[in-house]
mmCIF file of C-alpha atoms and ligand atoms in Angstrom:
data_model
loop_
_atom_site.group_PDB
_atom_site.id
_atom_site.type_symbol
_atom_site.label_atom_id
_atom_site.label_comp_id
_atom_site.label_asym_id
_atom_site.label_seq_id
_atom_site.Cartn_x
_atom_site.Cartn_y
_atom_site.Cartn_z
ATOM 1 C CA MET A 1 75.386 30.304 36.895
ATOM 2 C CA LYS A 2 74.920 29.367 33.115
ATOM 3 C CA LYS A 3 76.374 30.815 30.438
ATOM 4 C CA LYS A 4 76.038 31.127 26.012
ATOM 5 C CA ILE A 5 77.767 28.352 24.682
ATOM 6 C CA SER A 6 78.348 27.346 22.235
ATOM 7 C CA GLY A 7 77.706 23.948 19.750
ATOM 8 C CA GLU A 8 77.995 22.531 16.134
ATOM 9 C CA ILE A 9 74.796 21.625 14.419
ATOM 10 C CA ILE A 10 75.301 17.619 13.087
ATOM 11 C CA ARG A 11 72.513 17.348 11.046
ATOM 12 C CA GLN A 12 69.172 19.045 10.444
ATOM 13 C CA LYS A 13 66.291 17.918 8.020
ATOM 14 C CA GLN A 14 62.407 18.874 8.253
ATOM 15 C CA ILE A 15 60.255 15.988 9.127
ATOM 16 C CA ALA A 16 56.953 17.664 8.305
ATOM 17 C CA THR A 17 55.398 21.254 6.588
ATOM 18 C CA GLY A 18 57.150 23.769 9.616
ATOM 19 C CA ILE A 19 58.956 20.745 11.891
ATOM 20 C CA TYR A 20 62.650 20.882 11.730
ATOM 21 C CA SER A 21 64.778 18.177 13.331
ATOM 22 C CA MET A 22 68.093 19.542 14.748
ATOM 23 C CA TRP A 23 71.643 17.627 15.822
ATOM 24 C CA ILE A 24 73.628 20.290 18.152
ATOM 25 C CA ALA A 25 77.160 18.522 18.522
ATOM 26 C CA THR A 26 77.148 19.944 22.242
ATOM 27 C CA GLY A 27 78.826 18.707 25.650
ATOM 28 C CA LEU A 28 75.294 19.316 27.417
ATOM 29 C CA SER A 29 74.023 16.375 26.272
ATOM 30 C CA GLU A 30 75.986 14.853 29.260
ATOM 31 C CA GLU A 31 73.560 16.612 32.184
ATOM 32 C CA ALA A 32 70.495 16.381 29.889
ATOM 33 C CA ARG A 33 68.077 14.912 30.914
ATOM 34 C CA PRO A 34 63.948 14.156 29.595
ATOM 35 C CA GLY A 35 62.175 17.058 29.563
ATOM 36 C CA GLN A 36 64.970 19.405 30.045
ATOM 37 C CA PHE A 37 65.360 22.037 27.937
ATOM 38 C CA ILE A 38 67.954 24.002 25.800
ATOM 39 C CA GLY A 39 67.615 27.871 25.396
ATOM 40 C CA VAL A 40 68.664 28.421 21.617
ATOM 41 C CA TYR A 41 70.343 32.219 20.720
ATOM 42 C CA PRO A 42 68.809 34.027 17.033
ATOM 43 C CA LYS A 43 71.700 35.052 15.371
ATOM 44 C CA ASP A 44 70.130 38.043 14.561
ATOM 45 C CA LYS A 45 70.949 40.941 17.106
ATOM 46 C CA SER A 46 66.644 42.578 17.343
ATOM 47 C CA ALA A 47 66.029 38.941 17.952
ATOM 48 C CA LEU A 48 67.937 39.277 21.613
ATOM 49 C CA LEU A 49 66.308 36.340 24.338
ATOM 50 C CA PRO A 50 67.057 32.655 23.279
ATOM 51 C CA ARG A 51 64.028 30.090 22.107
ATOM 52 C CA PRO A 52 63.347 27.582 25.002
ATOM 53 C CA ILE A 53 62.985 24.087 23.071
ATOM 54 C CA SER A 54 63.339 20.416 25.004
ATOM 55 C CA ILE A 55 65.722 17.821 23.883
ATOM 56 C CA CYS A 56 64.854 15.291 22.127
ATOM 57 C CA GLU A 57 66.645 12.683 22.565
ATOM 58 C CA VAL A 58 69.906 12.420 24.108
ATOM 59 C CA ASP A 59 72.832 10.151 22.673
ATOM 60 C CA LYS A 60 75.894 10.961 25.111
ATOM 61 C CA ASP A 61 79.199 9.292 22.814
ATOM 62 C CA LYS A 62 78.527 11.395 20.480
ATOM 63 C CA ARG A 63 77.875 14.051 22.877
ATOM 64 C CA ALA A 64 74.757 15.275 20.675
ATOM 65 C CA LEU A 65 71.517 16.776 21.084
ATOM 66 C CA ARG A 66 68.245 16.433 19.618
ATOM 67 C CA ILE A 67 65.614 19.042 19.117
ATOM 68 C CA VAL A 68 62.101 18.732 16.971
ATOM 69 C CA TYR A 69 60.681 22.233 16.436
ATOM 70 C CA ARG A 70 57.480 24.122 15.143
ATOM 71 C CA VAL A 71 58.952 27.348 12.626
ATOM 72 C CA VAL A 72 56.437 29.674 14.251
ATOM 73 C CA GLY A 73 58.410 33.526 14.832
ATOM 74 C CA LYS A 74 61.515 35.260 13.887
ATOM 75 C CA GLY A 75 63.251 32.292 16.198
ATOM 76 C CA THR A 76 62.154 29.187 14.520
ATOM 77 C CA ASP A 77 62.623 30.615 10.897
ATOM 78 C CA GLU A 78 66.350 31.321 11.315
ATOM 79 C CA PHE A 79 66.939 27.802 12.519
ATOM 80 C CA SER A 80 65.335 26.675 9.592
ATOM 81 C CA HIS A 81 67.392 27.656 6.743
ATOM 82 C CA MET A 82 70.923 25.814 9.333
ATOM 83 C CA SER A 83 72.923 23.603 8.592
ATOM 84 C CA ALA A 84 75.665 21.391 9.437
ATOM 85 C CA GLY A 85 78.843 22.990 10.901
ATOM 86 C CA ASP A 86 76.849 25.852 11.783
ATOM 87 C CA ASP A 87 77.356 27.395 14.632
ATOM 88 C CA ILE A 88 74.865 28.038 16.811
ATOM 89 C CA LYS A 89 74.676 29.793 20.592
ATOM 90 C CA LEU A 90 72.983 26.820 23.524
ATOM 91 C CA ILE A 91 72.203 28.000 27.284
ATOM 92 C CA GLY A 92 71.047 24.976 29.305
ATOM 93 C CA ILE A 93 70.705 22.655 29.783
ATOM 94 C CA LEU A 94 67.390 24.301 31.634
ATOM 95 C CA GLY A 95 64.808 22.867 33.467
ATOM 96 C CA ASN A 96 63.465 20.485 35.557
ATOM 97 C CA GLY A 97 62.634 16.893 33.398
ATOM 98 C CA TYR A 98 60.659 14.330 34.526
ATOM 99 C CA ASP A 99 61.277 12.614 37.812
ATOM 100 C CA THR A 100 60.648 8.765 35.793
ATOM 101 C CA SER A 101 60.932 7.726 39.344
ATOM 102 C CA ILE A 102 57.869 8.224 40.329
ATOM 103 C CA THR A 103 57.022 5.427 37.727
ATOM 104 C CA LYS A 104 58.987 3.085 39.784
ATOM 105 C CA ASP A 105 55.407 1.505 41.004
ATOM 106 C CA LYS A 106 53.205 1.852 38.369
ATOM 107 C CA SER A 107 51.657 -0.701 35.709
ATOM 108 C CA ALA A 108 50.627 1.840 33.706
ATOM 109 C CA VAL A 109 52.184 4.519 32.508
ATOM 110 C CA THR A 110 50.586 6.897 30.167
ATOM 111 C CA LEU A 111 52.213 9.224 28.620
ATOM 112 C CA MET A 112 49.825 11.899 26.879
ATOM 113 C CA ALA A 113 50.534 14.491 24.147
ATOM 114 C CA GLY A 114 49.576 16.771 21.301
ATOM 115 C CA GLY A 115 51.483 18.992 18.925
ATOM 116 C CA ILE A 116 54.650 20.500 19.570
ATOM 117 C CA GLY A 117 55.179 18.556 23.118
ATOM 118 C CA ILE A 118 55.710 15.255 20.720
ATOM 119 C CA PRO A 119 59.090 16.044 20.795
ATOM 120 C CA PRO A 120 59.815 15.016 24.432
ATOM 121 C CA MET A 121 58.270 12.322 25.068
ATOM 122 C CA VAL A 122 60.527 10.355 21.971
ATOM 123 C CA GLU A 123 63.545 10.847 25.073
ATOM 124 C CA LEU A 124 61.288 9.765 27.943
ATOM 125 C CA ALA A 125 59.787 7.147 26.368
ATOM 126 C CA LYS A 126 63.605 5.566 25.309
ATOM 127 C CA GLN A 127 64.823 5.557 28.498
ATOM 128 C CA LEU A 128 61.369 4.655 30.169
ATOM 129 C CA MET A 129 61.736 1.604 28.179
ATOM 130 C CA ALA A 130 65.225 1.605 28.991
ATOM 131 C CA GLU A 131 63.894 0.693 32.847
ATOM 132 C CA GLY A 132 61.726 -2.179 32.099
ATOM 133 C CA LYS A 133 58.813 0.349 31.705
ATOM 134 C CA GLN A 134 56.261 -0.777 29.320
ATOM 135 C CA THR A 135 54.231 2.395 27.794
ATOM 136 C CA SER A 136 51.513 3.306 27.069
ATOM 137 C CA ILE A 137 51.818 6.646 24.640
ATOM 138 C CA ILE A 138 48.788 9.136 22.969
ATOM 139 C CA LEU A 139 49.901 11.264 20.011
ATOM 140 C CA GLY A 140 47.866 14.087 19.426
ATOM 141 C CA TYR A 141 48.189 15.952 16.021
ATOM 142 C CA ARG A 142 45.591 17.915 13.678
ATOM 143 C CA ASP A 143 46.002 15.525 10.672
ATOM 144 C CA SER A 144 46.798 12.706 8.819
ATOM 145 C CA GLU A 145 51.162 14.339 8.810
ATOM 146 C CA THR A 146 51.734 12.953 11.578
ATOM 147 C CA PHE A 147 55.679 12.669 13.109
ATOM 148 C CA LEU A 148 57.638 11.542 15.325
ATOM 149 C CA SER A 149 54.962 8.778 15.898
ATOM 150 C CA GLU A 150 56.680 6.203 14.153
ATOM 151 C CA GLU A 151 60.333 6.659 16.130
ATOM 152 C CA LEU A 152 57.931 6.973 19.747
ATOM 153 C CA ALA A 153 56.746 3.186 18.762
ATOM 154 C CA LYS A 154 59.957 1.594 19.303
ATOM 155 C CA TYR A 155 59.884 2.990 22.543
ATOM 156 C CA GLY A 156 55.900 2.197 23.488
ATOM 157 C CA ASN A 157 52.473 0.729 22.469
ATOM 158 C CA VAL A 158 51.794 4.621 20.254
ATOM 159 C CA TYR A 159 47.863 5.661 19.696
ATOM 160 C CA ILE A 160 46.860 8.265 18.184
ATOM 161 C CA ALA A 161 43.895 11.088 18.536
ATOM 162 C CA THR A 162 43.493 13.825 14.696
ATOM 163 C CA ASP A 163 41.311 15.977 15.138
ATOM 164 C CA ASP A 164 40.343 15.927 11.653
ATOM 165 C CA GLY A 165 39.723 12.151 12.488
ATOM 166 C CA SER A 166 42.367 11.233 8.857
ATOM 167 C CA ILE A 167 43.809 9.242 11.631
ATOM 168 C CA GLY A 168 42.890 7.094 14.541
ATOM 169 C CA PHE A 169 40.831 8.358 17.364
ATOM 170 C CA CYS A 170 39.033 11.499 16.254
ATOM 171 C CA GLY A 171 39.321 14.023 18.806
ATOM 172 C CA ASN A 172 41.536 14.998 21.937
ATOM 173 C CA VAL A 173 44.006 13.425 23.771
ATOM 174 C CA ILE A 174 42.316 12.505 26.698
ATOM 175 C CA ASP A 175 38.960 11.427 25.174
ATOM 176 C CA ALA A 176 41.544 8.559 22.971
ATOM 177 C CA LEU A 177 42.608 7.113 26.867
ATOM 178 C CA ALA A 178 38.876 5.075 27.395
ATOM 179 C CA TYR A 179 38.352 5.310 23.234
ATOM 180 C CA TYR A 180 41.280 2.871 23.407
ATOM 181 C CA LYS A 181 40.114 1.741 26.903
ATOM 182 C CA LEU A 182 43.608 2.927 28.071
ATOM 183 C CA THR A 183 43.479 3.464 32.127
ATOM 184 C CA PRO A 184 46.546 4.335 32.905
ATOM 185 C CA ASP A 185 47.631 4.662 36.458
ATOM 186 C CA ILE A 186 50.197 8.026 35.842
ATOM 187 C CA ILE A 187 50.694 9.996 32.961
ATOM 188 C CA CYS A 188 53.860 12.684 31.599
ATOM 189 C CA ALA A 189 51.966 14.747 29.951
ATOM 190 C CA CYS A 190 53.435 18.026 27.286
ATOM 191 C CA GLY A 191 51.223 20.358 25.127
ATOM 192 C CA PRO A 192 49.666 23.259 24.506
ATOM 193 C CA MET A 193 47.457 23.893 27.371
ATOM 194 C CA PRO A 194 43.427 23.199 27.207
ATOM 195 C CA MET A 195 45.477 19.534 26.820
ATOM 196 C CA LEU A 196 47.183 20.482 30.176
ATOM 197 C CA ARG A 197 44.064 21.448 31.470
ATOM 198 C CA GLY A 198 41.911 18.290 30.180
ATOM 199 C CA VAL A 199 45.085 16.240 31.383
ATOM 200 C CA LYS A 200 44.586 17.483 35.467
ATOM 201 C CA THR A 201 40.928 17.656 35.645
ATOM 202 C CA TYR A 202 41.334 13.367 34.019
ATOM 203 C CA SER A 203 44.132 12.736 36.823
ATOM 204 C CA GLU A 204 42.180 14.557 39.049
ATOM 205 C CA ALA A 205 39.112 12.085 38.618
ATOM 206 C CA HIS A 206 40.594 8.890 38.510
ATOM 207 C CA ASP A 207 42.365 9.628 41.747
ATOM 208 C CA ILE A 208 46.087 8.486 40.305
ATOM 209 C CA GLU A 209 49.301 11.053 39.828
ATOM 210 C CA ALA A 210 50.041 13.406 36.959
ATOM 211 C CA LEU A 211 53.449 14.966 35.859
ATOM 212 C CA ILE A 212 52.383 17.946 32.880
ATOM 213 C CA SER A 213 54.620 20.761 31.872
ATOM 214 C CA LEU A 214 53.723 23.631 31.192
ATOM 215 C CA GLU A 215 55.834 25.749 27.417
ATOM 216 C CA GLU A 216 54.965 28.702 28.507
ATOM 217 C CA ARG A 217 56.316 31.204 26.533
ATOM 218 C CA MET A 218 59.716 32.206 28.145
ATOM 219 C CA ALA A 219 61.433 35.245 28.126
ATOM 220 C CA CYS A 220 65.228 34.374 29.677
ATOM 221 C CA GLY A 221 65.103 31.276 30.575
ATOM 222 C CA VAL A 222 66.988 31.505 33.839
ATOM 223 C CA GLY A 223 64.778 32.648 37.105
ATOM 224 C CA ALA A 224 65.889 35.665 37.205
ATOM 225 C CA CYS A 225 62.401 38.365 35.171
ATOM 226 C CA LEU A 226 59.715 36.365 36.426
ATOM 227 C CA GLY A 227 58.114 36.371 32.976
ATOM 228 C CA CYS A 228 57.235 32.510 33.047
ATOM 229 C CA VAL A 229 56.109 32.876 36.805
ATOM 230 C CA CYS A 230 52.228 29.553 37.391
ATOM 231 C CA ARG A 231 50.015 29.698 39.757
ATOM 232 C CA THR A 232 50.710 27.005 42.797
ATOM 233 C CA LYS A 233 48.466 25.249 44.837
ATOM 234 C CA ASP A 234 51.350 25.876 47.769
ATOM 235 C CA THR A 235 53.122 29.068 49.517
ATOM 236 C CA ASP A 236 56.860 29.039 47.842
ATOM 237 C CA PRO A 237 59.068 28.491 50.787
ATOM 238 C CA HIS A 238 61.241 31.181 50.204
ATOM 239 C CA SER A 239 59.110 33.892 47.766
ATOM 240 C CA HIS A 240 55.996 33.189 49.819
ATOM 241 C CA VAL A 241 53.957 33.331 46.852
ATOM 242 C CA LYS A 242 51.822 30.786 45.870
ATOM 243 C CA ASN A 243 54.123 31.487 42.140
ATOM 244 C CA ALA A 244 56.812 29.352 40.508
ATOM 245 C CA ARG A 245 58.768 30.119 37.541
ATOM 246 C CA ILE A 246 58.064 27.813 34.691
ATOM 247 C CA CYS A 247 61.763 27.610 33.195
ATOM 248 C CA THR A 248 63.422 26.958 36.683
ATOM 249 C CA ASP A 249 60.855 25.035 38.783
ATOM 250 C CA GLY A 250 59.284 23.483 36.033
ATOM 251 C CA PRO A 251 59.022 22.785 33.249
ATOM 252 C CA VAL A 252 57.677 20.236 34.582
ATOM 253 C CA PHE A 253 55.195 20.222 38.242
ATOM 254 C CA TYR A 254 52.038 17.595 39.666
ATOM 255 C CA ALA A 255 49.347 18.063 37.568
ATOM 256 C CA SER A 256 47.800 18.699 42.098
ATOM 257 C CA GLU A 257 50.046 21.981 42.471
ATOM 258 C CA VAL A 258 49.956 24.216 39.991
ATOM 259 C CA ASP A 259 46.875 25.829 39.289
ATOM 260 C CA ILE A 260 46.354 25.940 35.319
HETATM 261 C C1 FAD B 1 59.884 24.930 27.728
HETATM 262 C C2 FAD B 1 59.603 25.168 27.180
HETATM 263 C C3 FAD B 1 59.871 23.926 25.789
HETATM 264 C C4 FAD B 1 60.087 24.573 23.982
HETATM 265 N N1 FAD B 1 59.322 23.179 23.651
HETATM 266 C C5 FAD B 1 59.773 23.974 22.212
HETATM 267 C C6 FAD B 1 59.798 22.271 21.091
HETATM 268 O O1 FAD B 1 60.201 20.803 22.652
HETATM 269 N N2 FAD B 1 59.484 22.030 19.968
HETATM 270 C C7 FAD B 1 58.699 23.652 19.535
HETATM 271 O O2 FAD B 1 58.785 23.470 18.873
HETATM 272 N N3 FAD B 1 58.655 24.034 20.612
HETATM 273 C C8 FAD B 1 58.497 24.059 22.222
HETATM 274 N N4 FAD B 1 58.411 25.303 22.407
HETATM 275 C C9 FAD B 1 57.431 26.631 21.949
HETATM 276 C C10 FAD B 1 58.863 27.329 21.005
HETATM 277 O O3 FAD B 1 60.058 28.803 22.778
HETATM 278 C C11 FAD B 1 58.643 28.401 20.324
HETATM 279 O O4 FAD B 1 57.849 28.761 19.569
HETATM 280 C C12 FAD B 1 59.753 29.643 20.367
HETATM 281 O O5 FAD B 1 60.020 30.154 21.238
HETATM 282 C C13 FAD B 1 58.778 31.120 19.301
HETATM 283 O O6 FAD B 1 60.341 31.410 19.214
HETATM 284 P P1 FAD B 1 59.848 32.700 17.368
HETATM 285 O O7 FAD B 1 61.828 33.636 17.710
HETATM 286 O O8 FAD B 1 60.207 31.893 16.914
HETATM 287 O O9 FAD B 1 58.583 32.986 18.134
HETATM 288 P P2 FAD B 1 58.385 34.525 17.968
HETATM 289 O O10 FAD B 1 56.741 34.243 18.291
HETATM 290 O O11 FAD B 1 58.739 34.987 17.655
HETATM 291 O O12 FAD B 1 58.857 34.435 19.311
HETATM 292 C C14 FAD B 1 58.584 35.435 19.885
HETATM 293 C C15 FAD B 1 59.308 36.218 21.612
HETATM 294 O O13 FAD B 1 58.749 35.095 22.395
HETATM 295 C C16 FAD B 1 59.171 33.741 23.165
HETATM 296 N N5 FAD B 1 57.504 32.981 22.509
HETATM 297 C C17 FAD B 1 57.417 33.135 21.710
HETATM 298 N N6 FAD B 1 56.563 32.006 21.366
HETATM 299 C C18 FAD B 1 57.006 30.702 23.278
HETATM 300 C C19 FAD B 1 55.738 29.602 23.307
HETATM 301 N N7 FAD B 1 55.045 28.604 23.060
HETATM 302 N N8 FAD B 1 56.809 29.456 24.683
HETATM 303 C C20 FAD B 1 58.273 29.482 25.043
HETATM 304 N N9 FAD B 1 57.917 30.835 24.496
HETATM 305 C C21 FAD B 1 57.827 31.608 23.686
HETATM 306 C C22 FAD B 1 60.729 33.450 21.809
HETATM 307 O O14 FAD B 1 61.262 32.852 22.586
HETATM 308 C C23 FAD B 1 60.737 34.884 22.140
HETATM 309 O O15 FAD B 1 61.057 35.858 22.921
HETATM 310 C C24 FAD B 1 58.986 25.828 24.097
HETATM 311 C C25 FAD B 1 58.106 26.149 25.049
HETATM 312 C C26 FAD B 1 59.113 26.213 25.894
HETATM 313 C C27 FAD B 1 58.342 26.932 27.443
HETATM 314 S S1 FES B 2 62.179 33.457 31.856
HETATM 315 FE FE1 FES B 2 62.859 34.439 32.855
HETATM 316 S S2 FES B 2 62.485 33.600 35.192
HETATM 317 FE FE2 FES B 2 61.321 32.092 33.791
#
């Protein structure tokens, strides 16, 4: 059973409007994989539930984890006011993460991410590079205020799509594939639901595998409340229903496995 534990903030800085990067000293780094997440507890007692935030980077030597988050509500606002030396309560490591072994026989591994789905791509791209993979990384932003794109360029070929066309391709990450003449043979994706639906449709039309991370609303984060279920194609052998808990069975699923 996962327990609430303490970590210590090593450093925090704002990297774009409303977006923060925080390094936390914690032994959870030892078991962390790309695509997994931690629950971060606000101190405010009226906000009891841990906030699920993806692992952006892992430094096993320094026993540290990095998260990158957007301020959207009470919890994330509170985190943004914390600084080096502060104690922070965490639960983890949560979720399944990306299984990088499925890229073994693939030559055109493509990572696709939009908005606050971009942070988990850093550790994933880093790990794939360490495994000898050359990746294409397509990043979707609203406008020219990008974040993490320069860091990601150290680990793969970065292609940018923006909603307003201020940099890169004007449009979404799916249409950007054709614009940049990319023909993936496997996709790992994270981002808003409309984007993930587009990835699922694309992967089915091109008969390729896609792993998608569903960052939907969660409550307990540990499989207890059923507050995060999604519809699956197959019936679960234990519950006998076509459901999966995103927090424990996911957040990463084969696109073909889930109805989204
Ligand atoms: C697996 C996973 C990974 C995520 N990774 C990141 C990340 O790396 N960076 C990032 O900025 N955001 C990420 N999110 C979204 C993040 O969890 C929410 O933005 C955050 O919980 C909002 O908390 P809040 O208190 O500021 O907002 P509020 O709206 O005040 O939150 C109220 C409640 O709703 C829940 N909630 C609200 N929005 C979401 C959401 N989108 N997903 C899940 N629960 C939500 C909160 O946990 C809380 O219990 C992730 C979500 C999931 C499920
Ligand atoms: S959030 Fe409670 S079961 Fe997933």
